[in-house]
Tab-separated table of C-alpha atoms and ligand atoms in Angstrom:
chain	number	residue	atom	x	y	z
V	1	MET	CA	-72.427	-11.188	-77.926
V	2	LEU	CA	-71.913	-7.512	-77.171
V	3	PHE	CA	-69.141	-5.698	-74.645
V	4	ASP	CA	-70.097	-4.935	-71.893
V	5	TRP	CA	-68.757	-2.780	-70.354
V	6	SER	CA	-69.472	-2.278	-66.534
V	7	PHE	CA	-67.661	-6.349	-67.070
V	8	ALA	CA	-65.253	-4.702	-68.262
V	9	LEU	CA	-64.783	-2.239	-65.879
V	10	GLU	CA	-65.195	-5.143	-62.973
V	11	ILE	CA	-62.177	-7.464	-64.266
V	12	LEU	CA	-59.699	-4.465	-65.232
V	13	PRO	CA	-58.159	-4.443	-61.478
V	14	ILE	CA	-57.666	-7.807	-61.956
V	15	LEU	CA	-56.096	-7.721	-64.946
V	16	ALA	CA	-54.763	-4.383	-64.106
V	17	GLN	CA	-52.666	-6.840	-60.800
V	18	ALA	CA	-51.966	-9.129	-64.163
V	19	ALA	CA	-49.657	-6.319	-65.714
V	20	VAL	CA	-47.884	-5.804	-63.069
V	21	ILE	CA	-46.170	-9.744	-63.397
V	22	THR	CA	-46.007	-8.616	-67.736
V	23	ILE	CA	-43.789	-5.990	-67.317
V	24	GLU	CA	-42.199	-7.344	-64.253
V	25	ALA	CA	-41.272	-10.074	-66.410
V	26	THR	CA	-40.419	-8.650	-69.253
V	27	LEU	CA	-37.845	-6.232	-67.289
V	28	ILE	CA	-36.387	-8.706	-65.786
V	29	GLY	CA	-36.255	-11.349	-68.483
V	30	PHE	CA	-34.663	-7.908	-70.643
V	31	VAL	CA	-32.224	-7.009	-68.365
V	32	LEU	CA	-31.132	-10.669	-68.374
V	33	ALA	CA	-31.075	-10.506	-71.888
V	34	LEU	CA	-28.582	-7.506	-72.080
V	35	LEU	CA	-26.206	-8.748	-69.504
V	36	LEU	CA	-26.369	-12.590	-70.877
V	37	GLY	CA	-26.388	-10.861	-74.466
V	38	LEU	CA	-23.054	-9.086	-74.200
V	39	ALA	CA	-21.429	-11.875	-71.991
V	40	LEU	CA	-22.449	-14.029	-75.329
V	41	ALA	CA	-21.320	-11.754	-77.842
V	42	LEU	CA	-17.685	-11.190	-76.237
V	43	ALA	CA	-17.437	-15.007	-76.042
V	44	ARG	CA	-18.637	-15.294	-79.250
V	45	MET	CA	-15.866	-12.889	-80.547
V	46	SER	CA	-13.083	-14.660	-78.226
V	47	ARG	CA	-10.627	-15.163	-80.253
V	48	ASN	CA	-9.656	-18.848	-78.163
V	49	PRO	CA	-11.644	-21.610	-80.339
V	50	PHE	CA	-12.822	-23.239	-77.529
V	51	ILE	CA	-14.462	-20.690	-76.093
V	52	SER	CA	-15.695	-19.154	-79.284
V	53	PHE	CA	-17.265	-22.210	-80.844
V	54	PRO	CA	-19.518	-23.138	-78.168
V	55	ALA	CA	-20.982	-19.611	-77.665
V	56	ALA	CA	-21.217	-19.482	-81.573
V	57	GLY	CA	-23.424	-23.049	-80.989
V	58	PHE	CA	-25.728	-21.661	-78.156
V	59	ILE	CA	-26.379	-18.587	-79.858
V	60	GLU	CA	-28.171	-20.910	-83.291
V	61	PHE	CA	-29.376	-23.282	-80.838
V	62	ILE	CA	-31.271	-21.346	-79.121
V	63	ARG	CA	-32.450	-19.108	-82.048
V	64	SER	CA	-33.302	-22.216	-83.786
V	65	THR	CA	-35.100	-23.312	-81.215
V	66	PRO	CA	-38.857	-21.988	-80.338
V	67	LEU	CA	-39.080	-20.320	-77.195
V	68	LEU	CA	-42.153	-22.058	-76.132
V	69	ILE	CA	-40.338	-25.605	-76.094
V	70	GLN	CA	-37.681	-22.951	-74.465
V	71	ILE	CA	-39.905	-23.020	-71.131
V	72	PHE	CA	-41.170	-25.532	-71.228
V	73	PHE	CA	-37.738	-27.413	-70.965
V	74	LEU	CA	-36.721	-25.294	-68.250
V	75	TYR	CA	-39.957	-25.044	-66.236
V	76	PHE	CA	-41.125	-29.239	-67.062
V	77	VAL	CA	-37.679	-30.788	-67.466
V	78	PHE	CA	-35.137	-29.350	-65.352
V	79	PRO	CA	-36.708	-30.854	-62.810
V	80	LYS	CA	-35.213	-34.016	-63.712
V	81	PHE	CA	-32.574	-32.897	-63.081
V	82	GLY	CA	-33.294	-31.864	-59.982
V	83	ILE	CA	-33.283	-27.818	-61.047
V	84	VAL	CA	-36.982	-27.026	-59.970
V	85	LEU	CA	-37.985	-23.525	-61.163
V	86	PRO	CA	-41.108	-21.139	-59.498
V	87	ALA	CA	-43.343	-21.265	-63.065
V	88	LEU	CA	-42.226	-17.228	-62.851
V	89	VAL	CA	-38.608	-17.669	-62.241
V	90	ALA	CA	-38.209	-20.212	-65.388
V	91	GLY	CA	-40.696	-18.044	-67.728
V	92	ILE	CA	-38.467	-15.259	-67.134
V	93	LEU	CA	-35.150	-17.040	-67.827
V	94	ALA	CA	-36.651	-18.332	-70.829
V	95	LEU	CA	-37.202	-15.370	-71.733
V	96	GLY	CA	-34.467	-13.736	-70.686
V	97	LEU	CA	-31.951	-16.931	-72.486
V	98	HIS	CA	-33.888	-16.841	-75.931
V	99	TYR	CA	-33.605	-12.457	-75.813
V	100	SER	CA	-29.930	-12.597	-74.633
V	101	THR	CA	-28.745	-13.829	-77.979
V	102	TYR	CA	-30.729	-11.711	-80.261
V	103	CYS	CA	-29.275	-9.373	-77.820
V	104	ALA	CA	-25.916	-10.644	-78.278
V	105	GLU	CA	-25.626	-10.521	-82.470
V	106	VAL	CA	-26.771	-6.506	-82.208
V	107	TYR	CA	-23.720	-5.670	-79.524
V	108	ARG	CA	-21.846	-8.074	-82.588
V	109	ALA	CA	-22.495	-5.387	-84.664
V	110	GLY	CA	-21.913	-2.621	-82.337
V	111	LEU	CA	-18.538	-3.615	-81.486
V	112	GLU	CA	-17.418	-4.622	-85.157
V	113	ASN	CA	-18.377	-1.399	-85.880
V	114	VAL	CA	-15.498	0.458	-83.953
V	115	PRO	CA	-12.846	0.813	-85.683
V	116	ARG	CA	-9.844	-1.028	-85.198
V	117	GLY	CA	-7.973	2.558	-84.658
V	118	GLN	CA	-9.952	2.886	-81.157
V	119	TRP	CA	-8.508	-0.372	-79.819
V	120	GLU	CA	-5.206	0.958	-81.757
V	121	ALA	CA	-4.951	3.742	-79.429
V	122	ALA	CA	-5.936	2.201	-76.197
V	123	THR	CA	-2.723	0.063	-77.206
V	124	ALA	CA	-0.427	2.344	-77.411
V	125	LEU	CA	-1.348	4.416	-74.285
V	126	ASN	CA	-0.874	0.469	-72.093
V	127	LEU	CA	-4.341	1.188	-70.935
V	128	ALA	CA	-5.870	-2.254	-69.635
V	129	PRO	CA	-8.129	-4.953	-71.782
V	130	MET	CA	-10.777	-4.108	-68.807
V	131	ALA	CA	-10.352	-0.638	-69.213
V	132	THR	CA	-10.126	-0.538	-72.962
V	133	PHE	CA	-13.343	-2.030	-72.926
V	134	ARG	CA	-15.303	-0.435	-70.299
V	135	ASP	CA	-14.057	3.584	-71.119
V	136	ILE	CA	-13.104	2.880	-75.072
V	137	ILE	CA	-15.191	0.700	-76.822
V	138	LEU	CA	-18.213	-0.197	-75.143
V	139	PRO	CA	-18.686	3.856	-74.596
V	140	GLN	CA	-18.244	3.792	-78.538
V	141	ALA	CA	-20.333	0.295	-79.342
V	142	ILE	CA	-23.358	1.102	-77.177
V	143	PRO	CA	-25.338	4.319	-79.185
V	144	PRO	CA	-25.404	3.179	-82.265
V	145	ILE	CA	-27.190	-0.273	-80.920
V	146	ILE	CA	-29.791	1.020	-78.450
V	147	PRO	CA	-32.726	1.406	-81.195
V	148	ALA	CA	-32.236	-1.879	-82.255
V	149	LEU	CA	-31.682	-3.553	-78.728
V	150	ALA	CA	-35.115	-1.575	-77.337
V	151	ASN	CA	-36.877	-3.824	-80.655
V	152	TYR	CA	-36.108	-6.782	-78.734
V	153	LEU	CA	-37.302	-5.190	-75.674
V	154	VAL	CA	-40.443	-4.728	-77.899
V	155	ALA	CA	-40.827	-8.025	-78.836
V	156	LEU	CA	-39.836	-9.476	-75.978
V	157	PHE	CA	-42.530	-8.264	-74.189
V	158	LYS	CA	-45.278	-9.490	-76.801
V	159	GLU	CA	-44.164	-13.172	-76.298
V	160	THR	CA	-44.859	-12.818	-72.334
V	161	PRO	CA	-48.449	-14.691	-73.344
V	162	LEU	CA	-46.564	-17.040	-73.800
V	163	LEU	CA	-45.179	-17.516	-70.138
V	164	SER	CA	-49.390	-18.426	-69.776
V	165	ALA	CA	-48.595	-22.007	-71.246
V	166	ILE	CA	-46.544	-22.996	-67.782
V	167	ALA	CA	-49.298	-20.941	-65.931
V	168	VAL	CA	-47.949	-17.691	-64.898
V	169	LEU	CA	-50.164	-15.590	-63.802
V	170	GLU	CA	-49.768	-12.481	-66.095
V	171	LEU	CA	-52.220	-10.686	-68.171
V	172	MET	CA	-52.840	-13.417	-71.045
V	173	GLN	CA	-53.426	-16.382	-68.147
V	174	THR	CA	-55.416	-14.315	-66.300
V	175	ALA	CA	-57.795	-13.394	-68.758
V	176	LYS	CA	-57.664	-16.888	-69.537
V	177	ILE	CA	-58.796	-17.834	-66.094
V	178	ILE	CA	-61.606	-15.304	-66.613
V	179	GLY	CA	-62.919	-16.254	-69.066
V	180	SER	CA	-63.034	-19.999	-68.108
V	181	ASP	CA	-64.907	-18.693	-65.045
V	182	THR	CA	-67.511	-16.301	-66.293
V	183	PHE	CA	-67.558	-17.522	-69.748
V	184	ARG	CA	-66.322	-14.289	-70.822
V	185	TYR	CA	-63.924	-14.030	-73.420
V	186	LEU	CA	-64.730	-10.933	-75.797
V	187	GLU	CA	-64.206	-8.793	-72.582
V	188	PRO	CA	-60.352	-9.922	-71.374
V	189	ILE	CA	-58.806	-10.884	-74.071
V	190	THR	CA	-59.751	-7.317	-76.011
V	191	LEU	CA	-58.855	-5.123	-73.196
V	192	VAL	CA	-55.229	-6.943	-73.217
V	193	GLY	CA	-55.262	-7.120	-76.382
V	194	LEU	CA	-55.910	-3.464	-76.045
V	195	PHE	CA	-52.954	-3.099	-72.803
V	196	PHE	CA	-50.216	-5.007	-75.703
V	197	LEU	CA	-51.321	-2.624	-78.444
V	198	VAL	CA	-50.966	0.683	-76.122
V	199	MET	CA	-48.062	-0.447	-74.721
V	200	SER	CA	-46.409	-1.338	-78.439
V	201	LEU	CA	-46.958	1.774	-79.858
V	202	VAL	CA	-45.941	4.074	-76.869
V	203	SER	CA	-42.602	2.328	-76.997
V	204	ALA	CA	-42.339	2.187	-80.799
V	205	ALA	CA	-42.734	6.575	-80.461
V	206	LEU	CA	-40.744	6.724	-77.564
V	207	ILE	CA	-37.516	4.205	-79.755
V	208	ARG	CA	-38.271	6.595	-82.659
V	209	GLN	CA	-37.930	9.877	-80.080
V	210	GLY	CA	-34.304	7.999	-79.403
V	211	GLU	CA	-33.045	7.065	-81.974
V	212	ALA	CA	-33.427	11.152	-83.741
V	213	TRP	CA	-32.512	12.088	-80.062
V	214	LEU	CA	-29.032	10.305	-80.755
V	215	ARG	CA	-28.842	11.043	-84.001
V	216	ARG	CA	-29.062	14.903	-83.470
V	217	ARG	CA	-26.101	13.930	-80.063
V	218	ARG	CA	-23.366	12.511	-82.706
V	219	SER	CA	-23.463	14.601	-85.375
Q	1	MET	CA	25.792	5.092	-75.143
Q	2	ASP	CA	23.017	1.833	-75.119
Q	3	PRO	CA	20.422	1.784	-77.703
Q	4	ILE	CA	17.571	2.516	-76.429
Q	5	VAL	CA	15.602	0.744	-79.270
Q	6	SER	CA	17.189	-1.962	-81.124
Q	7	PHE	CA	16.098	-3.929	-83.645
Q	8	GLN	CA	18.259	-7.191	-84.235
Q	9	GLY	CA	17.300	-9.474	-86.489
Q	10	VAL	CA	13.573	-8.303	-86.524
Q	11	THR	CA	11.547	-10.467	-89.738
Q	12	LYS	CA	7.742	-9.362	-89.950
Q	13	ARG	CA	5.257	-11.937	-92.259
Q	14	TYR	CA	2.111	-11.396	-93.483
Q	15	GLY	CA	1.350	-14.822	-95.065
Q	16	TYR	CA	3.906	-15.177	-96.534
Q	17	LEU	CA	4.405	-11.430	-97.227
Q	18	SER	CA	7.945	-10.801	-95.352
Q	19	VAL	CA	7.209	-6.633	-95.060
Q	20	LEU	CA	10.220	-6.442	-92.101
Q	21	LYS	CA	13.378	-8.852	-92.981
Q	22	GLU	CA	15.981	-9.141	-90.778
Q	23	LEU	CA	16.335	-5.594	-90.154
Q	24	ASP	CA	18.594	-4.557	-87.394
Q	25	LEU	CA	18.249	-0.889	-86.481
Q	26	ASP	CA	20.053	0.809	-83.525
Q	27	VAL	CA	18.343	4.251	-82.240
Q	28	ALA	CA	20.333	6.503	-79.405
Q	29	PRO	CA	18.273	7.851	-76.418
Q	30	ASN	CA	16.980	11.343	-77.391
Q	31	GLU	CA	18.140	10.397	-81.100
Q	32	LYS	CA	15.714	12.025	-83.815
Q	33	VAL	CA	14.962	9.415	-86.299
Q	34	ALA	CA	13.033	9.759	-90.018
Q	35	ILE	CA	12.011	6.936	-91.937
Q	36	ILE	CA	11.416	7.471	-95.536
Q	37	GLY	CA	10.897	5.380	-98.497
Q	38	PRO	CA	8.086	4.478	-101.169
Q	39	SER	CA	4.458	3.331	-99.897
Q	40	GLY	CA	3.914	-0.741	-98.473
Q	41	SER	CA	8.372	-0.324	-97.983
Q	42	GLY	CA	6.985	-1.167	-94.018
Q	43	LYS	CA	7.532	2.102	-92.366
Q	44	SER	CA	4.435	1.386	-90.626
Q	45	THR	CA	5.119	-2.219	-89.557
Q	46	LEU	CA	8.455	-1.152	-88.491
Q	47	LEU	CA	6.075	1.866	-85.600
Q	48	ARG	CA	3.533	-1.461	-85.248
Q	49	VAL	CA	5.908	-3.811	-84.625
Q	50	LEU	CA	7.403	-1.663	-81.917
Q	51	MET	CA	4.625	0.031	-80.235
Q	52	THR	CA	3.354	-4.242	-79.887
Q	53	LEU	CA	0.379	-3.606	-82.130
Q	54	GLU	CA	2.251	-6.534	-84.663
Q	55	GLN	CA	3.726	-9.564	-83.715
Q	56	ILE	CA	7.152	-10.447	-85.234
Q	57	GLN	CA	7.963	-13.639	-86.720
Q	58	GLU	CA	11.400	-14.065	-86.015
Q	59	GLY	CA	14.368	-11.380	-83.968
Q	60	ILE	CA	13.982	-9.847	-80.958
Q	61	ILE	CA	13.210	-5.470	-80.634
Q	62	TYR	CA	15.125	-4.279	-76.960
Q	63	VAL	CA	13.511	-0.701	-74.942
Q	64	ASP	CA	15.825	0.590	-72.937
Q	65	GLY	CA	17.872	-2.184	-72.662
Q	66	GLN	CA	14.600	-4.684	-72.010
Q	67	PRO	CA	13.457	-7.405	-74.279
Q	68	LEU	CA	10.044	-5.676	-75.941
Q	69	THR	CA	9.143	-9.274	-77.655
Q	70	HIS	CA	10.751	-11.793	-75.813
Q	71	MET	CA	10.793	-12.470	-71.619
Q	72	GLU	CA	13.058	-14.127	-70.159
Q	73	ARG	CA	11.865	-17.747	-67.945
Q	74	ASN	CA	14.007	-20.248	-67.025
Q	75	GLY	CA	16.931	-18.453	-68.094
Q	76	ALA	CA	15.644	-18.822	-71.519
Q	77	LEU	CA	14.071	-15.894	-74.200
Q	78	VAL	CA	10.362	-16.798	-74.981
Q	79	PRO	CA	8.205	-14.621	-76.427
Q	80	ALA	CA	7.199	-12.398	-73.983
Q	81	ASP	CA	3.033	-12.397	-72.837
Q	82	GLU	CA	0.726	-9.274	-73.165
Q	83	ARG	CA	1.290	-8.953	-69.405
Q	84	TYR	CA	4.683	-8.632	-70.411
Q	85	GLN	CA	4.853	-6.324	-72.914
Q	86	ARG	CA	2.166	-4.258	-70.790
Q	87	SER	CA	5.259	-3.450	-68.663
Q	88	VAL	CA	7.475	-1.961	-71.468
Q	89	ARG	CA	5.091	-0.736	-73.824
Q	90	GLY	CA	4.979	2.124	-71.749
Q	91	LYS	CA	8.010	3.769	-72.516
Q	92	ILE	CA	7.009	4.150	-76.184
Q	93	GLY	CA	4.288	6.399	-77.020
Q	94	MET	CA	2.941	6.381	-80.606
Q	95	VAL	CA	0.783	9.421	-83.358
Q	96	PHE	CA	-1.299	7.970	-85.675
Q	97	GLN	CA	-1.677	9.106	-88.769
Q	98	ASN	CA	-5.622	9.470	-88.574
Q	99	PHE	CA	-5.454	11.081	-85.202
Q	100	ASN	CA	-7.325	7.712	-83.574
Q	101	LEU	CA	-8.782	10.310	-80.537
Q	102	PHE	CA	-11.900	8.992	-78.358
Q	103	PRO	CA	-14.163	10.580	-80.210
Q	104	HIS	CA	-16.881	10.124	-76.912
Q	105	MET	CA	-14.586	11.847	-74.624
Q	106	THR	CA	-13.377	15.817	-75.026
Q	107	ALA	CA	-9.394	17.122	-75.526
Q	108	LEU	CA	-8.968	16.693	-71.640
Q	109	GLN	CA	-10.494	13.806	-71.537
Q	110	ASN	CA	-8.268	12.031	-74.109
Q	111	CYS	CA	-5.020	12.936	-71.856
Q	112	MET	CA	-6.277	11.886	-68.884
Q	113	GLU	CA	-7.708	8.535	-69.071
Q	114	ALA	CA	-4.692	6.913	-69.204
Q	115	PRO	CA	-2.561	8.788	-67.013
Q	116	MET	CA	-5.649	7.903	-64.096
Q	117	ASN	CA	-6.124	4.398	-65.053
Q	118	VAL	CA	-2.505	3.077	-65.933
Q	119	LEU	CA	-0.018	5.191	-63.479
Q	120	GLY	CA	-2.457	5.530	-61.016
Q	121	LEU	CA	-3.023	9.610	-61.418
Q	122	SER	CA	-5.073	11.328	-59.326
Q	123	ARG	CA	-8.030	13.066	-61.208
Q	124	GLN	CA	-6.114	16.541	-60.270
Q	125	ASP	CA	-3.013	15.561	-60.477
Q	126	ALA	CA	-3.860	13.784	-64.523
Q	127	GLN	CA	-5.848	16.757	-65.422
Q	128	ALA	CA	-2.677	19.242	-64.601
Q	129	ARG	CA	-0.407	17.118	-66.474
Q	130	ALA	CA	-3.633	17.239	-69.227
Q	131	SER	CA	-4.150	20.964	-69.250
Q	132	GLU	CA	-0.214	21.863	-69.007
Q	133	LEU	CA	0.450	19.156	-72.142
Q	134	LEU	CA	-2.858	20.716	-74.068
Q	135	GLU	CA	-1.290	24.217	-73.276
Q	136	MET	CA	2.019	23.411	-74.381
Q	137	VAL	CA	0.881	22.262	-78.422
Q	138	GLY	CA	-1.372	25.416	-78.625
Q	139	LEU	CA	-4.837	24.344	-77.770
Q	140	ALA	CA	-5.275	25.636	-73.822
Q	141	ASP	CA	-8.697	27.278	-75.366
Q	142	LYS	CA	-9.959	23.688	-76.660
Q	143	MET	CA	-9.538	21.593	-73.915
Q	144	GLN	CA	-13.171	20.898	-73.271
Q	145	SER	CA	-13.614	20.732	-77.017
Q	146	ARG	CA	-14.691	16.652	-78.424
Q	147	PRO	CA	-12.707	15.940	-81.300
Q	148	ASN	CA	-15.548	16.581	-83.846
Q	149	ARG	CA	-15.464	19.737	-83.281
Q	150	LEU	CA	-11.957	20.190	-83.934
Q	151	SER	CA	-9.878	20.370	-87.144
Q	152	GLY	CA	-7.528	17.453	-88.048
Q	153	GLY	CA	-4.281	20.371	-86.803
Q	154	GLN	CA	-6.316	20.349	-84.262
Q	155	GLN	CA	-6.933	16.932	-83.367
Q	156	GLN	CA	-3.487	15.645	-83.740
Q	157	ARG	CA	-1.950	18.078	-80.978
Q	158	VAL	CA	-4.570	17.059	-78.534
Q	159	ALA	CA	-3.396	13.372	-79.792
Q	160	ILE	CA	0.857	14.227	-79.442
Q	161	ALA	CA	-0.277	15.748	-76.271
Q	162	ARG	CA	-2.423	12.660	-75.273
Q	163	ALA	CA	1.027	10.398	-75.858
Q	164	LEU	CA	3.119	12.730	-73.692
Q	165	ALA	CA	0.610	11.886	-71.022
Q	166	MET	CA	2.075	9.118	-70.874
Q	167	ARG	CA	6.127	10.554	-70.459
Q	168	PRO	CA	7.151	8.172	-72.859
Q	169	LYS	CA	10.753	7.833	-73.310
Q	170	VAL	CA	10.967	7.134	-77.003
Q	171	MET	CA	7.728	8.761	-79.778
Q	172	LEU	CA	6.297	7.154	-82.552
Q	173	PHE	CA	4.616	8.991	-85.249
Q	174	ASP	CA	3.218	7.674	-88.373
Q	175	GLU	CA	2.844	9.636	-91.494
Q	176	VAL	CA	1.046	11.819	-88.890
Q	177	THR	CA	0.604	15.397	-91.232
Q	178	SER	CA	-0.300	13.070	-93.927
Q	179	ALA	CA	-4.699	12.985	-92.868
Q	180	LEU	CA	-4.026	16.931	-93.001
Q	181	ASP	CA	-5.086	19.944	-95.201
Q	182	PRO	CA	-1.543	22.006	-96.465
Q	183	GLU	CA	-2.439	24.222	-94.878
Q	184	LEU	CA	-2.683	22.602	-91.122
Q	185	VAL	CA	0.806	20.620	-91.965
Q	186	GLY	CA	2.329	23.659	-90.419
Q	187	GLU	CA	0.903	23.786	-86.894
Q	188	VAL	CA	1.785	20.050	-86.362
Q	189	LEU	CA	5.186	20.098	-87.019
Q	190	ASN	CA	5.433	23.330	-85.777
Q	191	VAL	CA	4.565	21.640	-81.771
Q	192	ILE	CA	7.018	17.938	-83.229
Q	193	ARG	CA	10.188	20.705	-83.770
Q	194	LYS	CA	9.206	21.689	-80.248
Q	195	LEU	CA	9.366	18.679	-78.588
Q	196	GLY	CA	12.481	17.971	-79.956
Q	197	ASP	CA	13.900	21.038	-78.400
Q	198	GLU	CA	12.157	20.494	-75.063
Q	199	HIS	CA	11.727	16.790	-74.424
Q	200	ASN	CA	14.662	14.986	-73.702
Q	201	LEU	CA	12.728	11.935	-76.362
Q	202	THR	CA	13.775	9.681	-78.829
Q	203	MET	CA	11.469	9.798	-81.636
Q	204	LEU	CA	11.282	7.814	-84.938
Q	205	MET	CA	9.116	9.548	-87.152
Q	206	VAL	CA	7.528	8.057	-90.287
Q	207	THR	CA	7.542	11.413	-93.356
Q	208	HIS	CA	6.857	12.162	-96.819
Q	209	GLN	CA	7.861	15.896	-95.182
Q	210	MET	CA	11.846	15.454	-96.864
Q	211	GLY	CA	11.815	19.725	-95.850
Q	212	PHE	CA	11.179	18.787	-92.661
Q	213	ALA	CA	13.269	15.312	-92.062
Q	214	ARG	CA	16.110	17.054	-93.456
Q	215	GLU	CA	16.073	20.095	-91.058
Q	216	PHE	CA	15.076	17.947	-87.997
Q	217	ALA	CA	16.160	14.474	-88.053
Q	218	ASP	CA	19.812	13.598	-87.041
Q	219	ARG	CA	19.404	10.484	-88.671
Q	220	VAL	CA	17.200	9.471	-92.136
Q	221	CYS	CA	16.326	5.774	-93.100
Q	222	PHE	CA	15.790	4.953	-96.387
Q	223	PHE	CA	13.598	1.939	-96.086
Q	224	TYR	CA	12.633	-0.240	-99.474
Q	225	GLU	CA	11.062	-3.412	-99.919
Q	226	GLY	CA	11.760	-4.162	-95.751
Q	227	ARG	CA	14.776	-3.015	-95.102
Q	228	ILE	CA	17.155	0.123	-94.377
Q	229	ALA	CA	18.383	0.461	-98.078
Q	230	GLU	CA	20.069	3.406	-97.208
Q	231	GLN	CA	20.573	5.995	-93.754
Q	232	GLY	CA	23.083	8.512	-92.776
Q	233	PRO	CA	22.866	12.461	-91.270
Q	234	PRO	CA	20.121	14.495	-93.332
Q	235	ASN	CA	23.023	16.293	-94.547
Q	236	GLU	CA	25.063	13.376	-96.705
Q	237	PHE	CA	22.058	11.926	-97.220
Q	238	PHE	CA	19.821	14.697	-99.154
Q	239	THR	CA	22.633	15.577	-100.886
Q	240	ASP	CA	24.573	12.465	-101.724
Q	241	PRO	CA	22.780	9.835	-101.688
Q	242	LYS	CA	24.629	6.030	-102.463
Q	243	ASN	CA	22.170	4.121	-103.475
Q	244	GLU	CA	20.273	3.787	-107.115
Q	245	ARG	CA	16.867	3.453	-105.236
Q	246	THR	CA	17.285	6.664	-102.927
Q	247	ARG	CA	18.378	8.738	-105.712
Q	248	ALA	CA	15.160	7.346	-107.699
Q	249	PHE	CA	12.833	8.106	-104.722
Q	250	LEU	CA	13.857	11.140	-103.699
Q	251	SER	CA	13.878	12.253	-107.593
Q	252	ALA	CA	10.265	11.124	-107.319
Q	253	VAL	CA	9.058	12.832	-104.884
Q	254	LEU	CA	10.875	15.955	-105.301
Q	255	GLU	CA	9.450	16.445	-108.665
Q	256	ALA	CA	6.489	15.874	-107.201
Q	257	HIS	CA	6.500	19.346	-104.899
G	1	ADP	N1	-2.277	-6.071	-91.970
G	1	ADP	C1	-1.937	-7.044	-92.767
G	1	ADP	N2	-1.850	-7.806	-93.556
G	1	ADP	C2	-1.666	-8.714	-94.334
G	1	ADP	N3	-0.838	-7.509	-95.650
G	1	ADP	C3	-0.214	-6.393	-94.679
G	1	ADP	C4	-0.777	-5.681	-93.303
G	1	ADP	N4	-0.463	-4.259	-92.553
G	1	ADP	C5	0.452	-4.305	-93.836
G	1	ADP	N5	0.741	-5.231	-94.909
G	1	ADP	C6	1.678	-5.300	-95.861
G	1	ADP	O1	2.900	-4.987	-95.296
G	1	ADP	C7	3.557	-4.072	-96.681
G	1	ADP	C8	4.572	-3.337	-95.581
G	1	ADP	O2	3.330	-2.358	-95.248
G	1	ADP	P1	4.106	-0.890	-94.314
G	1	ADP	O3	4.293	-1.278	-93.394
G	1	ADP	O4	1.860	-0.129	-94.058
G	1	ADP	O5	3.851	0.298	-95.251
G	1	ADP	P2	4.190	1.687	-95.960
G	1	ADP	O6	3.683	1.782	-94.286
G	1	ADP	O7	5.781	1.265	-96.001
G	1	ADP	O8	3.697	2.346	-97.040
G	1	ADP	C9	2.518	-3.624	-97.941
G	1	ADP	O9	2.653	-4.426	-98.532
G	1	ADP	C10	1.706	-3.453	-96.920
G	1	ADP	O10	0.278	-4.453	-97.436
G	2	MG	MG1	2.419	3.445	-94.092
């Protein structure tokens, strides 16, 4: 079976459309992971055990179960509780939820790296907890962890094909459909693989650039 | 005159270790108190409980007539909550041994952050106040510099300006020259001297600079194992110490210099 270039060209527009869904799911899922992750990190670090314990348990639970099961759970089991989500929404939610637990641990490391003296100086200046967090702690905690967070963005991106399991029309699912319709899998699957390869390589290069920039800025 | 700071039977423990032991201490408004003593005797802890960075286990602290560690509820004194402490804490400012400047902000921003957020000053007013103070500590030309572009002495002077920008009535200095290279100590002490002349400020300073304590303080307190073992006006204190421990400490310090 030889690679059919004209066929590849023919299906490219369809795949390009699906790529938009893939990127959408990636970006929305990641924003969700970032926000939820910060909330989880704060809950996890809370001095109140009624907050920190459940947060720690939730993080552990999500990290110890496969993303695919979480996707299935949101899509197939939630309706049993009366929560019916469109496949794309369930998929994005699962991605965001799953990666929020990884982001939470990254945030925690970043927050714990801010010296205690910074909190003490903020207290001595009578800054409110919110202002301390927003103006003093976060601006110091975030820059060093940007590379780690960006790596999870790439990881999340590479897991979007799992959404094909609940028939979200992202790249993988689209390629599968093209394959079963035309009995040609080589071209669609290869193109999808290439797309992920190129995007991942580009992101990795960007992250390296970003890291170097951060290092320069901090010295 | 009523004391501006009053420790009454204050005990601070870490686990089973008592770091302050039923401490009583009254400080008069505008008084300059030097606190000296061996390492681990509880000097920093005294300042830190006054800054509410640590909680005490027994006793009570008053600031400007108001309880700091406790608040009134239904006629009884109960441990203060965070919100209440914020309302009293504003009368106190602190300068740390390691400066603790905000590294992501310029000198000017360091001095504007709290006045804007806590006192509600407008950006213009906060900036005017901050530049005036930075000028006062001799850093008019460093306002736009980040801390990592400043020498230790300059950083510590920014930290002093930052604390003063909140217009505290009481300033706490915890070994503010100990982290500095010897040639930079003078510029920081000069700023503190200037504060003593110009401002109506009460100061408590932990220091190892005996010469400075003698010249600057109205009273010297010698700490030993969580208690004030001896205190008095500097002339008396340094020329005729009564306590065995004070004498041993002073001769050890003098020998080291
Ligand atoms: N966070 C803490 N936990 C336990 N022990 C502490 C803590 N902070 C201070 N201490 C102890 O309290 C004692 C007094 O400390 P400190 O007030 O810093 O002494 P000084 O400033 O006079 O050198 C020391 O024995 C020190 O080890
Ligand atoms: Mg100390």
